[in-house]
mmCIF file of C-alpha atoms in Angstrom:
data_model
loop_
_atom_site.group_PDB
_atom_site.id
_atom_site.type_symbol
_atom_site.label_atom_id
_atom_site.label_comp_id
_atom_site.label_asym_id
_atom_site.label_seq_id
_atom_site.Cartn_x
_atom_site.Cartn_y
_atom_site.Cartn_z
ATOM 1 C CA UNK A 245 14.762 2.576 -20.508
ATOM 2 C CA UNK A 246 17.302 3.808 -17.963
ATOM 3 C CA UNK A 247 20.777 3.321 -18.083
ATOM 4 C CA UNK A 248 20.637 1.773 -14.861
ATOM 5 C CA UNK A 249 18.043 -1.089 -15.575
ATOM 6 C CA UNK A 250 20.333 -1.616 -18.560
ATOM 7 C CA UNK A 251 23.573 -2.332 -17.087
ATOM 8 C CA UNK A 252 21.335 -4.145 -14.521
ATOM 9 C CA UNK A 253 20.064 -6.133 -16.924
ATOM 10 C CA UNK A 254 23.701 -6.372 -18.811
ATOM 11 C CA UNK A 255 24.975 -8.239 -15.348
ATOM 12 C CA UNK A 256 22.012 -10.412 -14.857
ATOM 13 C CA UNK A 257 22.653 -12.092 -18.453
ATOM 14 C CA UNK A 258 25.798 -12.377 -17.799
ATOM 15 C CA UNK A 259 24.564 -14.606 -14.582
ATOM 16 C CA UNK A 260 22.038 -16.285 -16.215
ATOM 17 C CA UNK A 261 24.080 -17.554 -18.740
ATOM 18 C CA UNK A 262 23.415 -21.252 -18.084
ATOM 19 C CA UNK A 263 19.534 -20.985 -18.275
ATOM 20 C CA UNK A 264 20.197 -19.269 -21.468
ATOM 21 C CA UNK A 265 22.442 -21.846 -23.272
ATOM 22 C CA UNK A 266 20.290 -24.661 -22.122
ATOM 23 C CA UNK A 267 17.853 -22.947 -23.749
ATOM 24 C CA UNK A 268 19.544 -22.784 -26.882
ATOM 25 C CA UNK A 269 21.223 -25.854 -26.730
ATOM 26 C CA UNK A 270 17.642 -27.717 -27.563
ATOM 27 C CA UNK A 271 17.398 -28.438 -31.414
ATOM 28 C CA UNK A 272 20.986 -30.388 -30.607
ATOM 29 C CA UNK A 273 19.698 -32.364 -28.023
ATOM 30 C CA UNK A 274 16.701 -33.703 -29.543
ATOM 31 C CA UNK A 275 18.109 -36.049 -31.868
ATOM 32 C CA UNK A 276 20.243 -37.644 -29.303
ATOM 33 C CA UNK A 277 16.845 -38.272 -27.581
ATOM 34 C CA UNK A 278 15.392 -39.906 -30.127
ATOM 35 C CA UNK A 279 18.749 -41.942 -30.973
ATOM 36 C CA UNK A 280 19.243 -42.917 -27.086
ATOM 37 C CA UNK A 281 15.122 -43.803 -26.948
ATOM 38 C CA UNK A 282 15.858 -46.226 -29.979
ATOM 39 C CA UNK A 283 18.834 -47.640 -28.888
ATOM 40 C CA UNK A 284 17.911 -48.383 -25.333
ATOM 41 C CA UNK A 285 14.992 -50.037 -25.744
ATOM 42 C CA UNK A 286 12.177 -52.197 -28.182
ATOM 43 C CA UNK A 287 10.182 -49.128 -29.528
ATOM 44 C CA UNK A 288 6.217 -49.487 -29.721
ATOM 45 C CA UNK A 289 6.581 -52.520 -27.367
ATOM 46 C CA UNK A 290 7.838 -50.606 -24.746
ATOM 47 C CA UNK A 291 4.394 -49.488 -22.824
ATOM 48 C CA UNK A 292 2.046 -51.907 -22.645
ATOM 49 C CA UNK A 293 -1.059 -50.873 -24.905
ATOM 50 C CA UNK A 294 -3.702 -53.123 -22.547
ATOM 51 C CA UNK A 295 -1.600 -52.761 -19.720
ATOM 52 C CA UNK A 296 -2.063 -49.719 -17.145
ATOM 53 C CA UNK A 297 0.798 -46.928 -17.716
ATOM 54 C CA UNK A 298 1.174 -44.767 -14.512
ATOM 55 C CA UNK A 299 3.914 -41.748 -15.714
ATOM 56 C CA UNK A 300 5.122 -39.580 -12.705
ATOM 57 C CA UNK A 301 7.494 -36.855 -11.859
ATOM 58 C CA UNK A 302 7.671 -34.293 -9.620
ATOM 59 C CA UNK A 303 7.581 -30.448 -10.428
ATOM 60 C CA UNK A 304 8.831 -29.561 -13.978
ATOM 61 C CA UNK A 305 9.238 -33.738 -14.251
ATOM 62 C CA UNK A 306 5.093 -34.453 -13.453
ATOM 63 C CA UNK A 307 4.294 -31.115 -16.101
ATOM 64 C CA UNK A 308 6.518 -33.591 -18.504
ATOM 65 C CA UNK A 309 4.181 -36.892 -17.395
ATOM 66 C CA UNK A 310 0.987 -34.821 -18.436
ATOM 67 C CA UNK A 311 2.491 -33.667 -21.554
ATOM 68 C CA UNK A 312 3.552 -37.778 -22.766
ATOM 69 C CA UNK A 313 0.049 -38.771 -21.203
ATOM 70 C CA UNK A 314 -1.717 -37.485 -23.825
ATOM 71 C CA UNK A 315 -0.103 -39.057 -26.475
ATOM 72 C CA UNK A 316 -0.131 -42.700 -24.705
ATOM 73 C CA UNK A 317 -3.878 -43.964 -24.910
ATOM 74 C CA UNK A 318 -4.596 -45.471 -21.850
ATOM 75 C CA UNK A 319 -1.595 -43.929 -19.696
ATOM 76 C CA UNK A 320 -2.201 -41.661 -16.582
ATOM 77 C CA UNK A 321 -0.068 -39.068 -15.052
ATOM 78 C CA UNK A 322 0.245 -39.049 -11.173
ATOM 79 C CA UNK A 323 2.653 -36.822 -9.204
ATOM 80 C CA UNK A 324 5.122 -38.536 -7.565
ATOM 81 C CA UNK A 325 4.329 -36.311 -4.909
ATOM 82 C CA UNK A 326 0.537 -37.803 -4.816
ATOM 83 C CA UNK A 327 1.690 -41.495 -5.197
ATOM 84 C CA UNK A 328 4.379 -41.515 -2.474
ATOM 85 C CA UNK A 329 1.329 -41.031 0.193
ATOM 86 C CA UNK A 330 -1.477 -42.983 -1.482
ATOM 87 C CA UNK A 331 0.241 -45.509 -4.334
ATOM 88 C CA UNK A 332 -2.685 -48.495 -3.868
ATOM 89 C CA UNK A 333 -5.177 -47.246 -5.871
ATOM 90 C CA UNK A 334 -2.985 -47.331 -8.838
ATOM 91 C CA UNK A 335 -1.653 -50.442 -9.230
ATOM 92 C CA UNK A 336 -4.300 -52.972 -8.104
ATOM 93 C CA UNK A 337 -4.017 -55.070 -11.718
ATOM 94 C CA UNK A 338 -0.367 -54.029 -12.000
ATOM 95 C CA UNK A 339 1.128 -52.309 -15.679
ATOM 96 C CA UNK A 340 4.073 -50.211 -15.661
ATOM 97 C CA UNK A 341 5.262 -47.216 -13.907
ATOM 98 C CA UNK A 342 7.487 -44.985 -16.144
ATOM 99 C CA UNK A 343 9.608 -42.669 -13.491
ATOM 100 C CA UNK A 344 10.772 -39.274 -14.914
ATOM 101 C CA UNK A 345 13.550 -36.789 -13.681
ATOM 102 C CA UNK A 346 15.943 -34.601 -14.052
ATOM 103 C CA UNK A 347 18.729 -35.100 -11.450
ATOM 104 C CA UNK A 348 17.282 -38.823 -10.251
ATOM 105 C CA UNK A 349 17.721 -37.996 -6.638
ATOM 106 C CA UNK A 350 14.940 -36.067 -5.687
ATOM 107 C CA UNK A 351 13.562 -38.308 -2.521
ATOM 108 C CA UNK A 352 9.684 -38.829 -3.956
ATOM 109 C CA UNK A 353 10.965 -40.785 -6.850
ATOM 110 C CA UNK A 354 13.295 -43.104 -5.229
ATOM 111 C CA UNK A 355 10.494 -44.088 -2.683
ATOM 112 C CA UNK A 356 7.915 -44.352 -4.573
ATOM 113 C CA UNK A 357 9.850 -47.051 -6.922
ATOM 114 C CA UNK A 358 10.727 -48.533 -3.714
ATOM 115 C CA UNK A 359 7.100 -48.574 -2.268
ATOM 116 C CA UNK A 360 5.653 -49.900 -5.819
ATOM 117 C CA UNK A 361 8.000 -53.000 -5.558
ATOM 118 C CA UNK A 362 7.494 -53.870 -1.865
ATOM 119 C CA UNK A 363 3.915 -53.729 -2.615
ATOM 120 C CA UNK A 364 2.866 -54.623 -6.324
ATOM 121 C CA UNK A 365 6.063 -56.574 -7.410
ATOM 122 C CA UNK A 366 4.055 -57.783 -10.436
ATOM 123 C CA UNK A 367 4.860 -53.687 -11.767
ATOM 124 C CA UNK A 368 7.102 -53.278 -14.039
ATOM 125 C CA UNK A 369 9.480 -49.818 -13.820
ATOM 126 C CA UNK A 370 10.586 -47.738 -16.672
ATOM 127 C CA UNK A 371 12.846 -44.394 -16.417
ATOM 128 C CA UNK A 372 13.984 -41.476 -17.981
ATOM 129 C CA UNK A 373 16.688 -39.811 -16.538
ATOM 130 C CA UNK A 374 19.235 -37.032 -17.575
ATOM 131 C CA UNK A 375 21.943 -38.199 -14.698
ATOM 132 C CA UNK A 376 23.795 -41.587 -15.219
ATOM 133 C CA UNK A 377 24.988 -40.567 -11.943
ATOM 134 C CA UNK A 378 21.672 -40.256 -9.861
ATOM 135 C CA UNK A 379 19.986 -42.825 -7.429
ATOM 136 C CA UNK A 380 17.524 -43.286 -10.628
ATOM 137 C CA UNK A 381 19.484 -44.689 -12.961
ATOM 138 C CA UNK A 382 21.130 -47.204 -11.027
ATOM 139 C CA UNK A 383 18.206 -48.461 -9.293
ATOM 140 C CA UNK A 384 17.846 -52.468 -9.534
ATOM 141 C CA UNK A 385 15.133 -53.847 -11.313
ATOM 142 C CA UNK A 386 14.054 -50.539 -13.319
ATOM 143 C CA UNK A 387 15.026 -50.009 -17.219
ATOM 144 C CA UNK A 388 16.451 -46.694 -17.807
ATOM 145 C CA UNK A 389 16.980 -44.606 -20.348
ATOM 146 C CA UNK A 390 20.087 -42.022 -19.817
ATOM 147 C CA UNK A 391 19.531 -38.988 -21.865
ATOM 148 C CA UNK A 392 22.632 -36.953 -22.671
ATOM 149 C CA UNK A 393 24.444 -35.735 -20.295
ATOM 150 C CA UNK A 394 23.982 -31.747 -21.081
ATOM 151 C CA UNK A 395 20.334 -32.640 -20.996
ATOM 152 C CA UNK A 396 21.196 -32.189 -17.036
ATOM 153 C CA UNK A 397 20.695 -28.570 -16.554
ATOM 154 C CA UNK A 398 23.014 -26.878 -14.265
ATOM 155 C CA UNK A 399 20.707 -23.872 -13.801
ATOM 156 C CA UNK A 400 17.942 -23.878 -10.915
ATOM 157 C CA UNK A 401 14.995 -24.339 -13.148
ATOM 158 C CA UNK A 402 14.670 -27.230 -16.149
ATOM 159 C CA UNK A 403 14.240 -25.889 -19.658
ATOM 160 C CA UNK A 404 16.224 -28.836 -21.753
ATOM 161 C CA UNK A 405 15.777 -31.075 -19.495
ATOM 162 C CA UNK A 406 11.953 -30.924 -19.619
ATOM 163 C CA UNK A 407 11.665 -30.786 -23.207
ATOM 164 C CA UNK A 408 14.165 -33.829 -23.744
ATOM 165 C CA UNK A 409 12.190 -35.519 -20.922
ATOM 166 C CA UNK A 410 8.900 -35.541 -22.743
ATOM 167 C CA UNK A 411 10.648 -36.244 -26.395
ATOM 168 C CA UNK A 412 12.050 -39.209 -25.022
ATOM 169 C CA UNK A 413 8.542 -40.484 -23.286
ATOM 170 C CA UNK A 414 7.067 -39.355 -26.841
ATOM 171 C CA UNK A 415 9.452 -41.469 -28.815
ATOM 172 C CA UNK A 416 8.487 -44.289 -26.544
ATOM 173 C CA UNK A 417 5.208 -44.529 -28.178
ATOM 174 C CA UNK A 418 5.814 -42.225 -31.431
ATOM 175 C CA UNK A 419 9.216 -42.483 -32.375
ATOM 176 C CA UNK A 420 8.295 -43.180 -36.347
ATOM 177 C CA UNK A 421 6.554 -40.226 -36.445
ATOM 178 C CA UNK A 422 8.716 -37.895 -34.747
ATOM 179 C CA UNK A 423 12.121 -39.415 -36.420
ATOM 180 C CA UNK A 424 9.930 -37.904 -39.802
ATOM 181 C CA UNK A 425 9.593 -34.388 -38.833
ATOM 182 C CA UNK A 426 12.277 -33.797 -36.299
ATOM 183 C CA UNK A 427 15.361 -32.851 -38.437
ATOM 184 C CA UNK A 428 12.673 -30.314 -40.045
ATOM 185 C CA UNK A 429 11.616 -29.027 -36.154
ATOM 186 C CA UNK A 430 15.220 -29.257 -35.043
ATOM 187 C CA UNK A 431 15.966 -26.645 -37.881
ATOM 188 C CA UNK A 432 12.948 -24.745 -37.471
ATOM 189 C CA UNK A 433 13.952 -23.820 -34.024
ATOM 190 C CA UNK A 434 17.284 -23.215 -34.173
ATOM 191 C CA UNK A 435 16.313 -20.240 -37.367
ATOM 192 C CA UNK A 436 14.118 -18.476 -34.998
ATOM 193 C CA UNK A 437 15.588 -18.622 -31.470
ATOM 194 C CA UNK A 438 17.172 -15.101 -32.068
ATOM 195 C CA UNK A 439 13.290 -14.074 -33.650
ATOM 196 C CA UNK A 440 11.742 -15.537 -30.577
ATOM 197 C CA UNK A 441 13.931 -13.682 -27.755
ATOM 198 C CA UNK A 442 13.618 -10.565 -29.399
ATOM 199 C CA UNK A 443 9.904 -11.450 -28.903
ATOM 200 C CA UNK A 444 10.345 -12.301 -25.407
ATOM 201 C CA UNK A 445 12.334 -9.492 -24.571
ATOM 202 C CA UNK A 446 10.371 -7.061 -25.978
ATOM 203 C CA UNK A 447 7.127 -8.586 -24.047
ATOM 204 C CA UNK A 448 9.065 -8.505 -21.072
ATOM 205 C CA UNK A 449 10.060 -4.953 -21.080
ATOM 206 C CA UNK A 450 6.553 -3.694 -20.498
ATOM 207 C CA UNK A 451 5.342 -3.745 -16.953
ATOM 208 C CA UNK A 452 3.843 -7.668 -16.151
ATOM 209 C CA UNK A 453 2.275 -8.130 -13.056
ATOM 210 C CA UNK A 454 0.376 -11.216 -13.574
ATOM 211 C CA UNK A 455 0.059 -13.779 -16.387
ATOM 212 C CA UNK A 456 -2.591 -15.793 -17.757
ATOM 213 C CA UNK A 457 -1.439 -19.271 -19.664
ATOM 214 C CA UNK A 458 -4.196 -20.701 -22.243
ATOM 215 C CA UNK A 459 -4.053 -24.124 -23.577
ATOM 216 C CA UNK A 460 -6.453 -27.056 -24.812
ATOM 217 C CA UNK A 461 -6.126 -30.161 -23.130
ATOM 218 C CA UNK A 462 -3.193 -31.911 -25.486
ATOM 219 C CA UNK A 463 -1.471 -29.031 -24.214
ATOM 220 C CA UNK A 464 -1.991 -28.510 -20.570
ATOM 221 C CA UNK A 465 1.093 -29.969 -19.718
ATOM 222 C CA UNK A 466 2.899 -27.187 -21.497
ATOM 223 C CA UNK A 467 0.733 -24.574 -19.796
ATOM 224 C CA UNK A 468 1.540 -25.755 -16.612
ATOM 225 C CA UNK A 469 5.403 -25.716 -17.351
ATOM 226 C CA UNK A 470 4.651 -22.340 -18.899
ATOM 227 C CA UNK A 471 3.446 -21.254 -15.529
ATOM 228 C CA UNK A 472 5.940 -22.749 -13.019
ATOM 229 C CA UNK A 473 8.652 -21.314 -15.265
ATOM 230 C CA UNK A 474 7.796 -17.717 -14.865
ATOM 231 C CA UNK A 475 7.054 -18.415 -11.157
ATOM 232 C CA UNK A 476 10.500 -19.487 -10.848
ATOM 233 C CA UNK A 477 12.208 -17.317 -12.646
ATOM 234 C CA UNK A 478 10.579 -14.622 -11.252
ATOM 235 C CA UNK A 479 10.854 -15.710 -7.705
ATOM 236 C CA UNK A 480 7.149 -15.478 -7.677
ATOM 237 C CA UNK A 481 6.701 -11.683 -7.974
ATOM 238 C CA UNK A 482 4.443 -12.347 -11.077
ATOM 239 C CA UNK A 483 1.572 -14.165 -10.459
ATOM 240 C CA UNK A 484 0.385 -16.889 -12.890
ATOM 241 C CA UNK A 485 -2.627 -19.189 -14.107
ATOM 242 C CA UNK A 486 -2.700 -21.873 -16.180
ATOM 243 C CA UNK A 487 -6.003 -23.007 -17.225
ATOM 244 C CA UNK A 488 -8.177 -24.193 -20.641
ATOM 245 C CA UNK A 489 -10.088 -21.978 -22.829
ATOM 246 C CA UNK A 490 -12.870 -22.824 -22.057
ATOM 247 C CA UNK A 491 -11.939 -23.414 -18.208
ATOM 248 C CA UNK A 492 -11.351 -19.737 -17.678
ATOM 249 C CA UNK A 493 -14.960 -18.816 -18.233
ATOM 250 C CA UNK A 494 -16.086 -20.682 -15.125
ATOM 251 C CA UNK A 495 -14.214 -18.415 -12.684
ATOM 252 C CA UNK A 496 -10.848 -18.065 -13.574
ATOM 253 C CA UNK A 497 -11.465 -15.203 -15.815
ATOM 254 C CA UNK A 498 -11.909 -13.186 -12.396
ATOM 255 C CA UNK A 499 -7.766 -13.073 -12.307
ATOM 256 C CA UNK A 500 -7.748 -11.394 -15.630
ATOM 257 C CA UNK A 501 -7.302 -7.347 -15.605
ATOM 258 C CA UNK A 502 -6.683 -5.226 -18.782
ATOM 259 C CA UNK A 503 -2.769 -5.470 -18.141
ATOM 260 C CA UNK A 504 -2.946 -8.974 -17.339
ATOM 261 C CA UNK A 505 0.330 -11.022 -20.490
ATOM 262 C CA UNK A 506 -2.581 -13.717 -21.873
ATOM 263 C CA UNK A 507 0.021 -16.623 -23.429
ATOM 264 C CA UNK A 508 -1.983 -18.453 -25.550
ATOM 265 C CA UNK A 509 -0.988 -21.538 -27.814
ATOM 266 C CA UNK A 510 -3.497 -22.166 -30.754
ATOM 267 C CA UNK A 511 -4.286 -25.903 -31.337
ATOM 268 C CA UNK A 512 -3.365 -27.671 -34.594
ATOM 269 C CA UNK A 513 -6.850 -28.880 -34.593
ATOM 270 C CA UNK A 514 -9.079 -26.551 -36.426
ATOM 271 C CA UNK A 515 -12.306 -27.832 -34.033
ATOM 272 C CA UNK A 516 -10.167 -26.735 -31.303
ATOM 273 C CA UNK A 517 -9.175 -23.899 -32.251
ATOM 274 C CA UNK A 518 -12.927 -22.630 -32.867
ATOM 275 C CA UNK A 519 -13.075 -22.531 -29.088
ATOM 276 C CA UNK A 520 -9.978 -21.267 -28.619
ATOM 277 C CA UNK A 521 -10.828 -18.242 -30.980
ATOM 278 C CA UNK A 522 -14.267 -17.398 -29.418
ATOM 279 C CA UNK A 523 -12.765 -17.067 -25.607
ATOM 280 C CA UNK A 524 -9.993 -14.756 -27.120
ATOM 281 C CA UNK A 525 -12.524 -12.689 -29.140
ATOM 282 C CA UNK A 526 -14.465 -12.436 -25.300
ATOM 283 C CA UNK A 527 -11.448 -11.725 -24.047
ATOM 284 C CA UNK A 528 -10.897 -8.649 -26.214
ATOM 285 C CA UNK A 529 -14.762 -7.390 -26.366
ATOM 286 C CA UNK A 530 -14.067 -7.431 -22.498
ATOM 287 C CA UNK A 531 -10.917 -5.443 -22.977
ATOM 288 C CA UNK A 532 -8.965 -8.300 -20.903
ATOM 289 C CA UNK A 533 -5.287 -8.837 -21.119
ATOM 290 C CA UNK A 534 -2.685 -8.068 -23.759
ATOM 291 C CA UNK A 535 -3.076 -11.343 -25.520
ATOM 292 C CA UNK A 536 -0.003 -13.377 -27.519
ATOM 293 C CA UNK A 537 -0.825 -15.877 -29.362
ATOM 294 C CA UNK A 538 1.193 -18.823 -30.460
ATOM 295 C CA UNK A 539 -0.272 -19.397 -34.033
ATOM 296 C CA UNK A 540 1.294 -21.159 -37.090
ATOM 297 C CA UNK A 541 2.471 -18.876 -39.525
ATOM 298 C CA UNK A 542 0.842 -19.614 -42.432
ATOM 299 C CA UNK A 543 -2.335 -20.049 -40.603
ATOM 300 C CA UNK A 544 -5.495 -18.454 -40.474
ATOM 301 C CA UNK A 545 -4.789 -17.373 -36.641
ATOM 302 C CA UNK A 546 -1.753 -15.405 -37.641
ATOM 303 C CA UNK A 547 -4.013 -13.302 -39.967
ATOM 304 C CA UNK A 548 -7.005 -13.124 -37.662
ATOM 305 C CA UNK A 549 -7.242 -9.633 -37.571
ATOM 306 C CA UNK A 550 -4.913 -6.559 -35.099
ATOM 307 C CA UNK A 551 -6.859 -7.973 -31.472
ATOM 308 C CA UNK A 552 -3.730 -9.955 -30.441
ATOM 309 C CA UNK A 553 -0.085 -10.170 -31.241
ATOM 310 C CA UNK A 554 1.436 -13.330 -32.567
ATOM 311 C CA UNK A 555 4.403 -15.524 -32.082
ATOM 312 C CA UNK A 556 4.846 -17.983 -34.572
ATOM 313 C CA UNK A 557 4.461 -21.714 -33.087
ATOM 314 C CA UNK A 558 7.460 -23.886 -34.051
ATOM 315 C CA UNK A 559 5.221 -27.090 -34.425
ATOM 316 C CA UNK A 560 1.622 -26.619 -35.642
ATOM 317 C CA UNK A 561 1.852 -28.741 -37.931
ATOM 318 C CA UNK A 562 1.756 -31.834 -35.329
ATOM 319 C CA UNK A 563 -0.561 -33.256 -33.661
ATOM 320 C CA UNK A 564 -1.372 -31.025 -30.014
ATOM 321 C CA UNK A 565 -0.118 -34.086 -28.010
ATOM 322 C CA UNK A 566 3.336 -33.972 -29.703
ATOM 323 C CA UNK A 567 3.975 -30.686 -29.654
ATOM 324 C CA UNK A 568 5.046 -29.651 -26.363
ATOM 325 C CA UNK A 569 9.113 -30.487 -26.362
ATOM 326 C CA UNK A 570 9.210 -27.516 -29.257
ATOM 327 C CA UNK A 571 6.588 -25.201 -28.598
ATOM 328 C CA UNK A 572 7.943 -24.358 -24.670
ATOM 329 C CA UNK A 573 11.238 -23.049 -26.022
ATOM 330 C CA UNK A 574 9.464 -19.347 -26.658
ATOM 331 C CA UNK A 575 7.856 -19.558 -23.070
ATOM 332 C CA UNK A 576 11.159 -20.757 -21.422
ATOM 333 C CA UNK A 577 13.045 -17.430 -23.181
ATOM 334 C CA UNK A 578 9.807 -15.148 -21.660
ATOM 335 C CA UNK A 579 10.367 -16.444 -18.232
ATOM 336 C CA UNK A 580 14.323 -15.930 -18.953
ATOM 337 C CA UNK A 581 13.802 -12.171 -19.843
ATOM 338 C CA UNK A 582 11.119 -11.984 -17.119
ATOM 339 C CA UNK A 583 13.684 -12.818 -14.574
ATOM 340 C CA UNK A 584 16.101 -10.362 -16.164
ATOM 341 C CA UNK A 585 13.641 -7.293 -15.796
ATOM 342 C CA UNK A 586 13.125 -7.922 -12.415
ATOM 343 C CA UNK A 587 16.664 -8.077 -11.817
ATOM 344 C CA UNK A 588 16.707 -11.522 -10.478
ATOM 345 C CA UNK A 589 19.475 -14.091 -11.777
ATOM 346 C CA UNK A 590 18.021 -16.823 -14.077
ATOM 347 C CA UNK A 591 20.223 -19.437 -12.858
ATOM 348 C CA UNK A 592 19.551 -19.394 -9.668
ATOM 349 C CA UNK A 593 16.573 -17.014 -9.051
ATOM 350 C CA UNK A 594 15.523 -18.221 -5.188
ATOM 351 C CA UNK A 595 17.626 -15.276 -3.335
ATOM 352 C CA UNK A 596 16.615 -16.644 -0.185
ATOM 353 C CA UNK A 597 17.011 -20.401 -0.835
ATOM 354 C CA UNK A 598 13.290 -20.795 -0.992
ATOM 355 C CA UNK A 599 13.167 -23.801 -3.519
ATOM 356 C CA UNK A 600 16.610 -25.444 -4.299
ATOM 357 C CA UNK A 601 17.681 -27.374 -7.703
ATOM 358 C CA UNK A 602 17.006 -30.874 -5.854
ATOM 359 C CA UNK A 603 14.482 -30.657 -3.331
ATOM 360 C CA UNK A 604 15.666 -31.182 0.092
ATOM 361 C CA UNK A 605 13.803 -31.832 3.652
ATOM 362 C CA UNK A 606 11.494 -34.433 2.333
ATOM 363 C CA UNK A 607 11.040 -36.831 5.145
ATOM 364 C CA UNK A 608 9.679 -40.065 3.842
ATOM 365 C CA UNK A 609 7.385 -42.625 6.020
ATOM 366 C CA UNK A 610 7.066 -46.046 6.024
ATOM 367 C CA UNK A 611 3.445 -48.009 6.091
#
């Protein structure tokens, strides 16, 4: 490499420097997410289990709905962006609507709460926030939950704010659980950050054009954060997907050329995983993409054999559907080092203002 892309590279860190300490910051945040969750409110009682859950966000925030939605039977995440234009169908026989964000001010979530309780009054409205200062959390009539305050990223794009966002709608249903393994995780984490962005890095320095994101179902909501964080940080000059395994046979696999970064996460379901195996084995007989896989160490996909490198996953010994908040932490350093080599600045990697930390011009209309 140059001596020019280095000291390139050299001043981009040293501009990226928020994204990169909310990155590491993590493993300390998560306990005061599951210490504010239990505090705040009654535990298991807190989403109705025969009521109708509706979880929504926007951007990074409705990625962090999907992810809690599969570990809430009976919940459903909906965009805020989809229910501020069409909220009826949702809440004919009422439930609860559990409103995430980051900053609290974006304009979707503030009307839809607004246009739920004009409407369906009978709803009742939940919140997870990471500003005790936004319009959010001091909304009347909805029951928030303030996550720590450096939970609020500064940089453009969420990284701790996401994965606190979806520990704390975890804990709302699974907080037993998670209490038992997080110190463990927490730990885990923090021993291989520098492991996992030497990883990154060294992924990043080769030439990537376009990337392919591979996930089952528990885990789409990670893939699709995987995907809009290397579109951000990379001010869209790499192109991503994010679909299933066995999704990408039915036309997606089109996008793939032999250069084309496959990220793939490995379930912690072995039935799963025997899918997940037999794409990547096509993949490879095809000579498609330069596959990663995120495998558990002492598992039988790290040993599978020299067709794909491996990153070790940080949580496969949960369930898929609570794994998310700790297995996006290598993804979130890719997308960091991604930015780097195309000399953008992680923090705020929009040169021309193109998509802003709160989103602006949002004109909102009234039945």
């Amino acid at each position: 490499m140059s001596s020019e892309i280095l000291r390139r590279q050299d001043s981009a860190a040293a501009a990226g420097s928020l994204t990169h300490a909310e990155i590491y910051q993590q493993p300390e945040l998560w306990p005061t997410t599951l210490d504010r969750v239990a505090q705040r409110l009654d535990g298991p009682g807190l989403l109705q289990p025969n009521g109708c859950c509706i979880i929504t966000g926007a951007g990074s925030s409705a990625y962090a709905a999907h992810a809690i939605e599969a570990a809430v039977p009976g919940a459903r995440a909906v965009p805020s962006t989809d229910l501020l234009v069409d909220i009826a169908p949702y809440f004919a026989f009422g439930g609860t609507l559990l409103s995430l964000a980051r900053s609290g001010d974006s304009p979707e979530s503030v009307a839809v709460i607004d246009r739920v309780k004009r409407l369906f009054p009978q709803v009742r409205h939940l919140a997870i926030t990471c500003n005790a200062e936004g319009r959010l959390a001091r909304l009347p009539g909805v029951t928030a939950i303030i996550l720590d305050p450096r939970t609020n990223d500064r940089s453009l794009v969420m990284t701790s704010s996401f994965s606190n966002l979806v520990l704390a709608g975890l804990c709302l249903r699974h907080s037993r659980e998670i209490a038992e393994v997080l110190p463990k995780l927490c730990e885990r984490v923090k021993e291989n950050l520098g492991a996992l962005e030497a990883r990154a890095k060294a992924i990043a320095a080769d030439r990537v054009n376009r990337v392919v994101v591979l996930a089952s179902r528990p885990l789409m909501g990670w893939a699709q954060e995987t995907s809009l964080k290397i579109l951000e940080m990379t001010a869209g000059r790499i192109t991503v997907l994010a679909e299933t395994y066995l999704g990408l046979r039915h036309g997606p696999m089109s996008f793939l050329r032999p250069d084309t970064l496959v990220v793939s996460l490995l379930s912690s379901d072995p039935r799963h995983r025997r899918y997940e195996e037999d794409l990547l084995d096509e993949l490879r007989a095809k000579k498609l993409g330069r596959i990663i896989a995120i495998a558990g160490i002492a598992s039988d996909d790290a040993r599978r054999g020299p067709f794909r490198e491996t990153v070790p996953a940080m949580a496969a010994e949960l369930p898929d559907s609570l794994r998310t908040p700790f297995e996006i932490v290598f993804p979130q350093l890719l997308a960091y080092h991604l930015s780097l080599h195309e000399d953008l600045n992680p923090d705020s990697p929009s040169p021309g203002g193109v998509i802003t930390r709160v989103v602006q011009g949002v004109r909102i209309y009234e039945d």
